[in-house]
Short mmCIF file of C-alpha atoms in Angstrom, two decimals:
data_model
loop_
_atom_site.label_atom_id
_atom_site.label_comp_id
_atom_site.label_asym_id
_atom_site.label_seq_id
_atom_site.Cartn_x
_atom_site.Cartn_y
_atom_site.Cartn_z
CA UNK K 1 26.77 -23.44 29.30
CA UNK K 2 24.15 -24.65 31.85
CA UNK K 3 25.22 -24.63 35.29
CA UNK K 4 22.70 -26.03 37.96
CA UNK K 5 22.84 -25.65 41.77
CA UNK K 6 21.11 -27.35 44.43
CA UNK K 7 17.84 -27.82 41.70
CA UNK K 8 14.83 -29.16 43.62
CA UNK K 9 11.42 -30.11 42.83
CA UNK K 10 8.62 -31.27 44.24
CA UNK K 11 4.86 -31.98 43.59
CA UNK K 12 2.90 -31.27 46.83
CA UNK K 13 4.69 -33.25 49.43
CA UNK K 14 6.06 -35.42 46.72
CA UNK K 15 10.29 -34.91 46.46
CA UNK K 16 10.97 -35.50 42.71
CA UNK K 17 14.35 -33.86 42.79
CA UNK K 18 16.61 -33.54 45.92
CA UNK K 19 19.03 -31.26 45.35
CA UNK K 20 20.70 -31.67 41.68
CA UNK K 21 23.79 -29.83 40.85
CA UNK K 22 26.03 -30.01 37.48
CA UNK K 23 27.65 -28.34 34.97
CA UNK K 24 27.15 -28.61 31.26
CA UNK K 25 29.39 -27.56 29.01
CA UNK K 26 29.07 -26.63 25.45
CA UNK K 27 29.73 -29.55 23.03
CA UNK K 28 29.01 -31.93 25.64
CA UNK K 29 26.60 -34.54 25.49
CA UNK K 30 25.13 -35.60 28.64
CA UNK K 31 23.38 -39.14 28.56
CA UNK K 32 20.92 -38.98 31.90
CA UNK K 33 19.81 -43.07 32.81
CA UNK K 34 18.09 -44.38 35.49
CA UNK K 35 15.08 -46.76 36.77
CA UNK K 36 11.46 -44.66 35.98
CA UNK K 37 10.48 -42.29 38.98
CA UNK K 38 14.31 -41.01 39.39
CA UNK K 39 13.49 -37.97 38.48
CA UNK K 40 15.14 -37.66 35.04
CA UNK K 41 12.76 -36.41 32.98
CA UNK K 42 11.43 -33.70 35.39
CA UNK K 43 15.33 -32.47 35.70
CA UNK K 44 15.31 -32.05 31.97
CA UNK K 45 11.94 -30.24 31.75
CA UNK K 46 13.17 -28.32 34.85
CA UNK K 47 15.90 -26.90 32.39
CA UNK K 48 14.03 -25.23 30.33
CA UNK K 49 11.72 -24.32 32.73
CA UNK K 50 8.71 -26.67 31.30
CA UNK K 51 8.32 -27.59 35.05
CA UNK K 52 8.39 -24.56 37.75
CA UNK K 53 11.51 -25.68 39.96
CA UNK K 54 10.73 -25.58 43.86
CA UNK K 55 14.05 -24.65 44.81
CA UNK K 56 17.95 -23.97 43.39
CA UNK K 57 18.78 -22.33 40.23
CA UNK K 58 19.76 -23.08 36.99
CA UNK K 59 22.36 -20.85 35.08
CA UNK K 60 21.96 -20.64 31.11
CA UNK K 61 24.46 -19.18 29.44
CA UNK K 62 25.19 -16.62 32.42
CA UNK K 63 21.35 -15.90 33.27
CA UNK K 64 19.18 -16.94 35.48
CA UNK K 65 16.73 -19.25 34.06
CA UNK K 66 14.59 -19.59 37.54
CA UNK K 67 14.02 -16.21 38.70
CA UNK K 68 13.75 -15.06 35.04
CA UNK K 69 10.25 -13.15 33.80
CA UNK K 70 8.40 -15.07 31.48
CA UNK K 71 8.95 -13.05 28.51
CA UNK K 72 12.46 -13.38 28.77
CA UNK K 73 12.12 -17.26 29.43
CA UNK K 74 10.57 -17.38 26.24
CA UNK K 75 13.84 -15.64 24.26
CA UNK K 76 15.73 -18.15 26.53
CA UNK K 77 13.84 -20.94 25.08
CA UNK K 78 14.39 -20.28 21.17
CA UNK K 79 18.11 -21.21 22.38
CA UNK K 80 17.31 -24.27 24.21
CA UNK K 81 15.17 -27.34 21.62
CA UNK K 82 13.66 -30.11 23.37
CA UNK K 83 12.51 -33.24 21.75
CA UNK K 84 9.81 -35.33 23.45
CA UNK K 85 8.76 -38.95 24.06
CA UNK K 86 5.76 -38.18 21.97
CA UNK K 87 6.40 -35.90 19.19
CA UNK K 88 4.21 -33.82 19.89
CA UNK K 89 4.24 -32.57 16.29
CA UNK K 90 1.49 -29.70 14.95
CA UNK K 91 -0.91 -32.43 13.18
CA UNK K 92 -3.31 -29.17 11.84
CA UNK K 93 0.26 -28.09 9.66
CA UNK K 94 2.35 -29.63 7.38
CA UNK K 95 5.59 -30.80 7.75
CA UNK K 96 7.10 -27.92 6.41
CA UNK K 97 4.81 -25.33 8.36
CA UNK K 98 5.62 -27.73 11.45
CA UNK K 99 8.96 -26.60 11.01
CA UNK K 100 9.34 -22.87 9.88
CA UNK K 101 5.93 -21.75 12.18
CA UNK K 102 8.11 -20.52 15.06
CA UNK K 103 10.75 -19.25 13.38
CA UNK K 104 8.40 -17.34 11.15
CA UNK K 105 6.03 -16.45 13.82
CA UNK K 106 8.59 -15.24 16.16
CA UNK K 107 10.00 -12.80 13.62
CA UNK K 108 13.59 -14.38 13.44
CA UNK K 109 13.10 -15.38 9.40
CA UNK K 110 10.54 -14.32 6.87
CA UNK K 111 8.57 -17.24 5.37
CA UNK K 112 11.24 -17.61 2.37
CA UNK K 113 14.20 -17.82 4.69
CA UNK K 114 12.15 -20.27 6.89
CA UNK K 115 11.14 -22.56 3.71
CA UNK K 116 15.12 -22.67 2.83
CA UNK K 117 15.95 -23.47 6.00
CA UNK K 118 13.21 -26.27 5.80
CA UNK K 119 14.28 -27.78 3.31
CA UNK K 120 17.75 -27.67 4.07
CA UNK K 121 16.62 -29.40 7.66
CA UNK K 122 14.33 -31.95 5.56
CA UNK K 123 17.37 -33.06 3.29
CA UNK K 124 19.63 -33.77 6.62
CA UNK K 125 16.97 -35.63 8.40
CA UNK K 126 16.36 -37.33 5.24
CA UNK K 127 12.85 -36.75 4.80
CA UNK K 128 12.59 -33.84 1.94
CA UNK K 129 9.58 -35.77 -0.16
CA UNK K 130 7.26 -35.00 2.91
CA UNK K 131 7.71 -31.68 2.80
CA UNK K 132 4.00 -31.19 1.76
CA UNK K 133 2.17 -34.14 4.10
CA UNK K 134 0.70 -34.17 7.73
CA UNK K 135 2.38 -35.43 10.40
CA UNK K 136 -0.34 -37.99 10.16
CA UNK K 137 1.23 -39.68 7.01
CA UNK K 138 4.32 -40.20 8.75
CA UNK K 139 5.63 -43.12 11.14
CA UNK K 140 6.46 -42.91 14.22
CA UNK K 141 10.93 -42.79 13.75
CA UNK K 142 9.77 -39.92 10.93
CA UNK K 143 7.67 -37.99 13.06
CA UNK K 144 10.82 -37.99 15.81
CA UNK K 145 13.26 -36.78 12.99
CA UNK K 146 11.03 -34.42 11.84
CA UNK K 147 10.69 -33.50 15.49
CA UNK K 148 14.20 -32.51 15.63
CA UNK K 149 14.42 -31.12 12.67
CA UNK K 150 11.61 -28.56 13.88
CA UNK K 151 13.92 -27.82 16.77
CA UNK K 152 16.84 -27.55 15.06
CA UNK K 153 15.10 -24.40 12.83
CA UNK K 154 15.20 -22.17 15.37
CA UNK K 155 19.44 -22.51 15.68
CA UNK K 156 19.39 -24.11 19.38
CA UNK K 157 22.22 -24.32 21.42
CA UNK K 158 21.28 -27.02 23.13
CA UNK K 159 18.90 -29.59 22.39
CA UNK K 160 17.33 -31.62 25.66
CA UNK K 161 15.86 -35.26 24.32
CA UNK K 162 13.07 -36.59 26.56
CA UNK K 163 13.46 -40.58 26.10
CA UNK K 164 13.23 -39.61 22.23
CA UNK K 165 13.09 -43.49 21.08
CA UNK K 166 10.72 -44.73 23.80
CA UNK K 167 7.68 -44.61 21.85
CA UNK K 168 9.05 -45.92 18.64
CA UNK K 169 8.18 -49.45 17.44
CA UNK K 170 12.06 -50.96 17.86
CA UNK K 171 12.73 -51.02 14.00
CA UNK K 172 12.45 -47.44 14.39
CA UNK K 173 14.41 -46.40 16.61
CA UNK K 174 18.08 -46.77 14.73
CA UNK K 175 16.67 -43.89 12.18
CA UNK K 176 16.60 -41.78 15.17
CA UNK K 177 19.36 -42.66 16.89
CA UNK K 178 21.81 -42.60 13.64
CA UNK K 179 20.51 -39.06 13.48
CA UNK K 180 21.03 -38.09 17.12
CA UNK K 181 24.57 -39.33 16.45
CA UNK K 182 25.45 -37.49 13.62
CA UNK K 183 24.11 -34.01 15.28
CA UNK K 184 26.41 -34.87 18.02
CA UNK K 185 29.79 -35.57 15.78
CA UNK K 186 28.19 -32.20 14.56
CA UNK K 187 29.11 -30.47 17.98
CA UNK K 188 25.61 -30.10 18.99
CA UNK K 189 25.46 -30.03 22.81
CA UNK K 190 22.75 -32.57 23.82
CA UNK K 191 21.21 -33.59 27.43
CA UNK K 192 19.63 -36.80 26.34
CA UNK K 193 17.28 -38.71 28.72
CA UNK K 194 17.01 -42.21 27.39
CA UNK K 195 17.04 -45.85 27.92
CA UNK K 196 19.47 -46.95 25.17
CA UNK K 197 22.49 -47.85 26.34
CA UNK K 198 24.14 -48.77 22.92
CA UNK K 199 23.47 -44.52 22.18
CA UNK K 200 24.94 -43.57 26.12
CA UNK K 201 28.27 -45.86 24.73
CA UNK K 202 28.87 -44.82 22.30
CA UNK K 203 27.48 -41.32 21.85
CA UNK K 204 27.90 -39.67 25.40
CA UNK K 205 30.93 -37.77 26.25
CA UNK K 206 29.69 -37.92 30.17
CA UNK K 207 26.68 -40.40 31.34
CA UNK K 208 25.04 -39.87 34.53
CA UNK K 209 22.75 -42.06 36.57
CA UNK K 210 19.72 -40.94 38.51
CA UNK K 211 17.82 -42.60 41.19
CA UNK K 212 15.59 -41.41 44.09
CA UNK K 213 15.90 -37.64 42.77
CA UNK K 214 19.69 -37.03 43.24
CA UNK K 215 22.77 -37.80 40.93
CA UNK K 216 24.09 -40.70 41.80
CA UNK K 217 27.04 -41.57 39.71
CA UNK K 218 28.07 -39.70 36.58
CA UNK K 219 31.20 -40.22 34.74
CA UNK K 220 32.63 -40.53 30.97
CA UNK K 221 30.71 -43.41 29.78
CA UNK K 222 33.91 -46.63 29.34
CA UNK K 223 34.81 -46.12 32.94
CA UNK K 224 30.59 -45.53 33.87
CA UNK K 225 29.93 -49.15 31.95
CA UNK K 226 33.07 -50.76 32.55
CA UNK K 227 33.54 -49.70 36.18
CA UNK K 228 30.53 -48.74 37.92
CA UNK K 229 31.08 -47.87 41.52
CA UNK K 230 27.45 -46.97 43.15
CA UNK K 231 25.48 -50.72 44.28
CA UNK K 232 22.78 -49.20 42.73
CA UNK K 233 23.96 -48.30 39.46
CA UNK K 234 25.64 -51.79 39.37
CA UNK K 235 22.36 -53.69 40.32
CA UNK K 236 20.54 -51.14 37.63
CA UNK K 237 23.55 -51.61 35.27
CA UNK K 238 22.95 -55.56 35.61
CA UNK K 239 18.91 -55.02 34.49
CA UNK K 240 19.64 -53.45 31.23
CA UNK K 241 22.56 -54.71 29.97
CA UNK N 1 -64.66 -30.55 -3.75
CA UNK N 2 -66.14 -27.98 -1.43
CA UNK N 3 -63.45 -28.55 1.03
CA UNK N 4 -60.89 -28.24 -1.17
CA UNK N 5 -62.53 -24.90 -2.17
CA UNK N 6 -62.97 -23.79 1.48
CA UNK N 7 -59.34 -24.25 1.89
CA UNK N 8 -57.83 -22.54 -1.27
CA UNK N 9 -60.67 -19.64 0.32
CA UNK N 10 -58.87 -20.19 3.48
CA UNK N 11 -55.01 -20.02 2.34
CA UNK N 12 -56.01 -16.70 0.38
CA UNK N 13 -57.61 -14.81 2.86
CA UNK N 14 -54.39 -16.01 5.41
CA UNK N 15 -51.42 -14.97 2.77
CA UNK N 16 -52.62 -13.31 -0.43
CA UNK N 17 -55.80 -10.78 1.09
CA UNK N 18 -54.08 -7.56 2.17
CA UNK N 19 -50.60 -9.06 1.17
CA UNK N 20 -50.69 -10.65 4.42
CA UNK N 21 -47.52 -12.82 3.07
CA UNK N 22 -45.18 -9.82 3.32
CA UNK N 23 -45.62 -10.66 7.76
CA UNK N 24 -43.91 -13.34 6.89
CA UNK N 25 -41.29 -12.83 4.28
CA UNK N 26 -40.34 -9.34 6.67
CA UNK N 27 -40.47 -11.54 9.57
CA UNK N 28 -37.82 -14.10 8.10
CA UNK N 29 -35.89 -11.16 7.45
CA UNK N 30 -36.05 -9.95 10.62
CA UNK N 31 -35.05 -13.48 12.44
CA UNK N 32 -31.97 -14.41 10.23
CA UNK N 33 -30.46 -10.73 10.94
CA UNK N 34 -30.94 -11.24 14.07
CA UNK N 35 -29.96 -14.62 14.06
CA UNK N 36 -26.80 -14.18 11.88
CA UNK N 37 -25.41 -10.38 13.77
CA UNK N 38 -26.23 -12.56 17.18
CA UNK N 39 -24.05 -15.37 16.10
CA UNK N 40 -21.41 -13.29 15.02
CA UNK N 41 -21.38 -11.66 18.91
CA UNK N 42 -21.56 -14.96 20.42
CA UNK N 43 -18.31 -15.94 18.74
CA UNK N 44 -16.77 -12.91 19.99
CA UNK N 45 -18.09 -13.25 23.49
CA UNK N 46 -17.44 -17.05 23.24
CA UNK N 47 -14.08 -17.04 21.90
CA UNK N 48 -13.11 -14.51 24.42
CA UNK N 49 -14.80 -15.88 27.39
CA UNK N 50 -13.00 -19.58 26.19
CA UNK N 51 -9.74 -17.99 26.36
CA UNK N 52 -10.02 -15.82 29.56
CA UNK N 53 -11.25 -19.10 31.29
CA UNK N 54 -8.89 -21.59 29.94
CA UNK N 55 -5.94 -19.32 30.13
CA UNK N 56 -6.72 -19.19 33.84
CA UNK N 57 -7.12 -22.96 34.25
CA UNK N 58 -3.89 -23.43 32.38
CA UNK N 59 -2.04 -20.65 33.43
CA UNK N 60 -3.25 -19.35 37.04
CA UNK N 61 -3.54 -15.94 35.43
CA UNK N 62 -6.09 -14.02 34.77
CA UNK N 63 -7.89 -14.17 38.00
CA UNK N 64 -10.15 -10.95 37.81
CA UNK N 65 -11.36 -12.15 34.14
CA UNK N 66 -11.97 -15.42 34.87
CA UNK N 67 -14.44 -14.48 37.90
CA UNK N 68 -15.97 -12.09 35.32
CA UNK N 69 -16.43 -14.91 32.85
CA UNK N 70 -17.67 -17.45 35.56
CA UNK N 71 -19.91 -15.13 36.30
CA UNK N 72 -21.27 -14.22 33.33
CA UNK N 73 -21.49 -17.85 32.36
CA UNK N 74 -23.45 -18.76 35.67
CA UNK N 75 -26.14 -15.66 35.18
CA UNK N 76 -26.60 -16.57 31.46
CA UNK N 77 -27.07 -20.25 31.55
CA UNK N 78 -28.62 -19.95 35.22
CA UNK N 79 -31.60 -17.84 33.70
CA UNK N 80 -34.03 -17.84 30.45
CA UNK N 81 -33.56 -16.50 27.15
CA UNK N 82 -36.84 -14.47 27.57
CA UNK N 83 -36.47 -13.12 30.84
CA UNK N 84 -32.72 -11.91 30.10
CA UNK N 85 -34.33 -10.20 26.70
CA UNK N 86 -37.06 -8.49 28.86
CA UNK N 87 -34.32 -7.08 31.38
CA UNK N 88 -32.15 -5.97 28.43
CA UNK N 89 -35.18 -4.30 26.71
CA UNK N 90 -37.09 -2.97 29.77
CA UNK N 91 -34.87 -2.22 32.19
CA UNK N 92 -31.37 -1.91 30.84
CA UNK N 93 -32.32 -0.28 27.84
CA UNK N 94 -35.57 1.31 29.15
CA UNK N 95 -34.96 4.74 28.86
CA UNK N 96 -32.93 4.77 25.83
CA UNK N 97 -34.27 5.00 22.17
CA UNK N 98 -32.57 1.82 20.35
CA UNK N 99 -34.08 -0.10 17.65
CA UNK N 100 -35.75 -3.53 18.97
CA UNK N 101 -33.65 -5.18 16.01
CA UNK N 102 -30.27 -4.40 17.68
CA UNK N 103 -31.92 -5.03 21.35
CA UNK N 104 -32.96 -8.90 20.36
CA UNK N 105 -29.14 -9.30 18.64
CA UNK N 106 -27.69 -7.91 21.83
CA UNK N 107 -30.00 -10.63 24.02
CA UNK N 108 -29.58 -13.44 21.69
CA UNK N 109 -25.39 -13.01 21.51
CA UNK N 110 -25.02 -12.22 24.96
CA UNK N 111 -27.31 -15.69 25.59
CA UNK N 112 -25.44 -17.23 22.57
CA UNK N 113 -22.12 -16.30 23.77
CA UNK N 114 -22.24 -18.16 26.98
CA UNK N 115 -22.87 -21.65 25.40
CA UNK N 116 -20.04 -21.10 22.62
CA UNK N 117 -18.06 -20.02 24.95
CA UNK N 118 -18.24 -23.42 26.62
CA UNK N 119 -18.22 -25.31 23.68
CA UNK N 120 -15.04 -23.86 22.40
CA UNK N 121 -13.57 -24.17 26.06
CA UNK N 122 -14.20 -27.70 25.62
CA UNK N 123 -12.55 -27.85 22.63
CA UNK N 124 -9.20 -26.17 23.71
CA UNK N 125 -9.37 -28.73 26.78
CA UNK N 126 -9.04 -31.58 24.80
CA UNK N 127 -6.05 -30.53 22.91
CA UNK N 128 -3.07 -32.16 24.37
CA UNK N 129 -1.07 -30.34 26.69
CA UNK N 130 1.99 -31.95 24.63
CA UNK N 131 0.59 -28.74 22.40
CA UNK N 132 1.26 -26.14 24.56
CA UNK N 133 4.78 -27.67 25.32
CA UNK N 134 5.61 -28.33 22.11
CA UNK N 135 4.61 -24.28 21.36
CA UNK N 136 6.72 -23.41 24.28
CA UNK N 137 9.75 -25.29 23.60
CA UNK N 138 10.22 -23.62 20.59
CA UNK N 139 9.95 -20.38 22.54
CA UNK N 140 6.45 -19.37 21.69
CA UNK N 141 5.03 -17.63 24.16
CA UNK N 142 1.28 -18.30 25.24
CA UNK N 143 -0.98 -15.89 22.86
CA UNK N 144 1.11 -16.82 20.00
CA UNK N 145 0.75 -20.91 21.14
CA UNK N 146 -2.87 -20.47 21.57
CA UNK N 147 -3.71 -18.65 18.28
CA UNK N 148 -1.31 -20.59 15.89
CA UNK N 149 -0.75 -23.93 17.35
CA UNK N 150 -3.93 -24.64 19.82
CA UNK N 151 -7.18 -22.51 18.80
CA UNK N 152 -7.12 -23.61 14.63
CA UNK N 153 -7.07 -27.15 16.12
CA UNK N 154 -9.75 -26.52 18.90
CA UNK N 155 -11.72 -24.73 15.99
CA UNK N 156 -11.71 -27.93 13.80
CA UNK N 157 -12.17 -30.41 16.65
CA UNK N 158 -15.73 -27.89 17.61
CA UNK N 159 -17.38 -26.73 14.00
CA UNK N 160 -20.42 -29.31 13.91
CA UNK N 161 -20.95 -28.66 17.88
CA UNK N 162 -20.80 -24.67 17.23
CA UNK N 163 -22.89 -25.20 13.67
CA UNK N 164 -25.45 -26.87 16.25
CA UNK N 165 -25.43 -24.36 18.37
CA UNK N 166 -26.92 -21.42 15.95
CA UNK N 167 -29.51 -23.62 14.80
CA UNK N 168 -30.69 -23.58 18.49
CA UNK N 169 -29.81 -19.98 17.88
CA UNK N 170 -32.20 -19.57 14.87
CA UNK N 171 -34.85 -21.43 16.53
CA UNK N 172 -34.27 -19.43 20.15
CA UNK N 173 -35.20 -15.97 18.14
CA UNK N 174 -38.59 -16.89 18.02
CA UNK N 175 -38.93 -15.63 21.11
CA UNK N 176 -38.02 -11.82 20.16
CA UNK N 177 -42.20 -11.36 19.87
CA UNK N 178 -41.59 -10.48 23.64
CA UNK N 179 -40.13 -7.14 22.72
CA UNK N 180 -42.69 -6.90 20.33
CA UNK N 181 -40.21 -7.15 17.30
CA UNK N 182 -41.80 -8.65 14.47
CA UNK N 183 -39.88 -11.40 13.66
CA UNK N 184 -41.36 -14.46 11.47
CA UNK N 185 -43.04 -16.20 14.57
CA UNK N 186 -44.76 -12.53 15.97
CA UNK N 187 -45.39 -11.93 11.53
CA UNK N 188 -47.50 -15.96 11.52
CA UNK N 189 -49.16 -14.64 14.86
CA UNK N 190 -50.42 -11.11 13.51
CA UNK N 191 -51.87 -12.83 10.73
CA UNK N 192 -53.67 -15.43 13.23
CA UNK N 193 -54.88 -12.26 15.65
CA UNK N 194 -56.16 -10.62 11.95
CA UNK N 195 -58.20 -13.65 10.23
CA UNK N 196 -59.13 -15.29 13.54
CA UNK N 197 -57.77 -18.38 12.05
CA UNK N 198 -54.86 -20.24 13.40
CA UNK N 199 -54.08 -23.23 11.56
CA UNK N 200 -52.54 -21.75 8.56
CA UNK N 201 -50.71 -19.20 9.69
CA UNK N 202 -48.73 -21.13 12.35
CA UNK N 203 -48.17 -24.18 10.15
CA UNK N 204 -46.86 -22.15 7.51
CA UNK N 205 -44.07 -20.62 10.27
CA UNK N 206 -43.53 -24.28 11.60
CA UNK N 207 -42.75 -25.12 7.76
CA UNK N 208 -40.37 -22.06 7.13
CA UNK N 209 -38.36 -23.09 10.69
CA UNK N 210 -38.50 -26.86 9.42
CA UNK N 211 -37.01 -26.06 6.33
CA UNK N 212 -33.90 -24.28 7.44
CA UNK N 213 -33.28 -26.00 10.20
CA UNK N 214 -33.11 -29.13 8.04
CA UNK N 215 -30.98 -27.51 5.30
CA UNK N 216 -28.66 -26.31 8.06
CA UNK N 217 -28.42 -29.39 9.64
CA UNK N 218 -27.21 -31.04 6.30
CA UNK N 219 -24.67 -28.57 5.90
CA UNK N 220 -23.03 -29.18 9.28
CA UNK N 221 -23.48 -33.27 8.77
CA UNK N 222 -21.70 -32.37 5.18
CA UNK N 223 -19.01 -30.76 7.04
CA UNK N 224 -18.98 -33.19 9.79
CA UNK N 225 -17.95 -36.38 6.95
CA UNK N 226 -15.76 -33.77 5.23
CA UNK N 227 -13.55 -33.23 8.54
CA UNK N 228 -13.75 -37.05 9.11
CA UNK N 229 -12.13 -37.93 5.71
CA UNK N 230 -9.11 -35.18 5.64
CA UNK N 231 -8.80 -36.59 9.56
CA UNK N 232 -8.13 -40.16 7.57
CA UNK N 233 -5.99 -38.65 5.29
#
């Protein structure tokens, strides 16, 4: 589904990514970990094009995502959700405008299709009494699943996580989690860039570890826990665990 | 008692002899048209300036526009609101026939729209970038972003500093007397020039300015505690 060759990126004379390539099939979900400065959330914002890759290309369902015009990136991009660190929810709209605005604006529903489709979205993230509030009225593991339940309205194909639990107060993060997991027994194919290595486990069909801008090591995850062959994955592996 | 008679003499011969009063009531007139059909251009010219100039800081496009804007912006706030209405009246304008009203609102927004235009450029600034991602993740391209996801935020974040700014705007008209439009500030001075006697007159336009400018100013502080409670939720 995304294929990505030779993917480099740099800021000024800064090398964040040194040459990245990797396929990602549909249905798979990729668990990217790694120490902070590897380069893992700039490959996942290089995916859907949030950052301007330097050099290399990346393949989306048979186009080409870097040498694409932007108008087409954009059609690209109703295909591909992304969740981020910080919500980044629309705190001017409710959370049921929060979730049908692009749909709606974007012409793929009218309004009533879109509130449906909340709702429905709402129920499965478990949150359908908030329908009417800000995003201000919500905590933190809320805002998240309502985060990916805004994604999730536009029918993705993919759905990249930037460290989606990072900036949850640590009771909160199971809510998300639990949900992440049960959009992946779903099918969902997810790229998920995270710290928790309970969700890589047990979740991940293929984990892969980052450091210094390149892939390192990637592999399903029992043999990537139980048998890690890079020193530095091992001496990272040894941190977290 | 005789100077309390000298001044009822005094405050009829200023307003009632000759209906003097109507200078002022056409004068008012004249200022809040031109205040109000000024404001509305400045919010066009701001708004549009705002999003030519942040587009390009965001965006790299734009490039012809945004030296247009910068420009405009530099020549605007670089020079006085009375020499800018002279040029538009005696030079720009000098050898056409338009009415002084629609000259002063053409000044006045043109001046206007250079200050909301910063104002509201300020406001889209401070919106988090995690915005515009969020907007483009979802495969919203950057007009749409901007109008439904950025600008009604901006908008709310700016009201009292844009309120502000046509109060200025109000108080900035006086000036039109330049052009010889009779506004209320030229209206207070013909009646001064006609009974020789300046006290009144000018107070009385002082009092009229006061008086709006105050009940304005509550208006936006009104707004200003009713944004910070729905902020609280």
């Amino acid at each position: 589904m995304i294929e990505v060759e030779n993917l480099e990126k740099c800021f000024g004379s800064n090398y964040i990514l040194k040459g990245i390539s990797t396929v990602i099939e549909k249905g798979e979900k990729v668990v990217i970990i790694g120490p902070s400065g590897s380069g893992k959330s700039t490959f996942l914002r290089c995916l859907n094009r949030l950052e301007q890759p330097t050099a290399g290309r990346i393949i989306f369902e048979g186009r080409d995502l870097t040498s694409m015009k932007e108008r087409e990136l954009y059609a690209v991009r109703e295909k591909m959700g992304m969740v981020f660190q910080h919500f980044h929810l629309f705190p001017h709209l409710t959370i049921r405008k929060n979730i049908t605005i692009a749909p709606v604006k974007l012409g793929l529903m009218n309004q009533e299709q879109a509130d449906q489709k909340a709702d429905e979205l709402l129920k499965k993230v478990g949150l359908s009494d908030k329908a009417e509030q800000y995003p201000r009225q919500l905590s933190g593991g809320q805002k998240q699943r309502i985060a990916i339940a805004r994604s999730l309205a536009m029918n993705p194909d993919v759905i990249l996580f930037d460290e989606p639990t990072s900036a949850l107060d640590p009771e909160m993060v199971g809510e998300v989690l639990n949900l992440m997991k049960e959009l992946a027994e779903e099918g969902m194919t997810m790229v998920v860039v995270t710290h928790e290595m309970g969700f890589a486990r047990e979740v991940a069909s293929r984990v892969m570890f980052m450091d210094g801008g390149v892939i390192v090591e990637e592999n399903e995850p029992g043999e990537f826990f139980r048998n890690p062959k890079n020193p530095r994955l091992r001496e990272f592996l040894s941190k977290v665990l | 008692m005789q100077f309390l008679d000298s001044f009822v003499q005094k405050l009829h011969d200023t307003f009632i002899e000759g209906d003097r009063w109507h200078y002022l009531t056409d004068g008012l007139k004249t200022t809040l048209i031109v205040t109000f059909f000024a404001a509305l251009l400045g919010i066009v010219l701001g708004f549009l300036t705002a999003i030519v100039r942040s587009t390009h800081d965001k965006t790299g496009k734009l490039t012809i526009l945004d030296l247009i804007a910068k420009l405009y912006l530099t020549v605007i706030r670089g020079t006085p609101v009375v020499v800018q209405l002279l040029i538009i009246y005696f030079v720009i304008f000098a050898s056409v026939n338009i009415p002084k009203t629609v000259v002063a609102i053409m000044a006045f927004g043109l001046n206007s729209g250079a200050y909301v235009a910063e104002i509201v450029r300020s406001g889209i600034m401070s919106i988090d970038g995690g915005q515009f991602e969020a907007g483009a993740s979802l495969g919203m391209n950057y007009p749409k972003t901007m109008l439904y996801i950025i600008l009604p935020q901006a908008l709310r974040n700016i009201l009292p500093a844009l309120a502000n700014e046509f109060i200025v705007l109000l108080k900035e008209t006086s000036v039109a007397g330049y052009i010889a439009l009779t506004d209320l500030t030229r209206g207070g001075d013909i009646i001064r020039s006609a009974t020789y006697e300046a006290f009144l007159p000018l107070i009385a336009v002082a009092v009229i300015y006061l008086v709006m400018v105050v009940a304005l100013s509550r208006l936006v502080g009104l707004l200003e505690r009713r944004l910070a409670r729905s902020d609280r939720g």
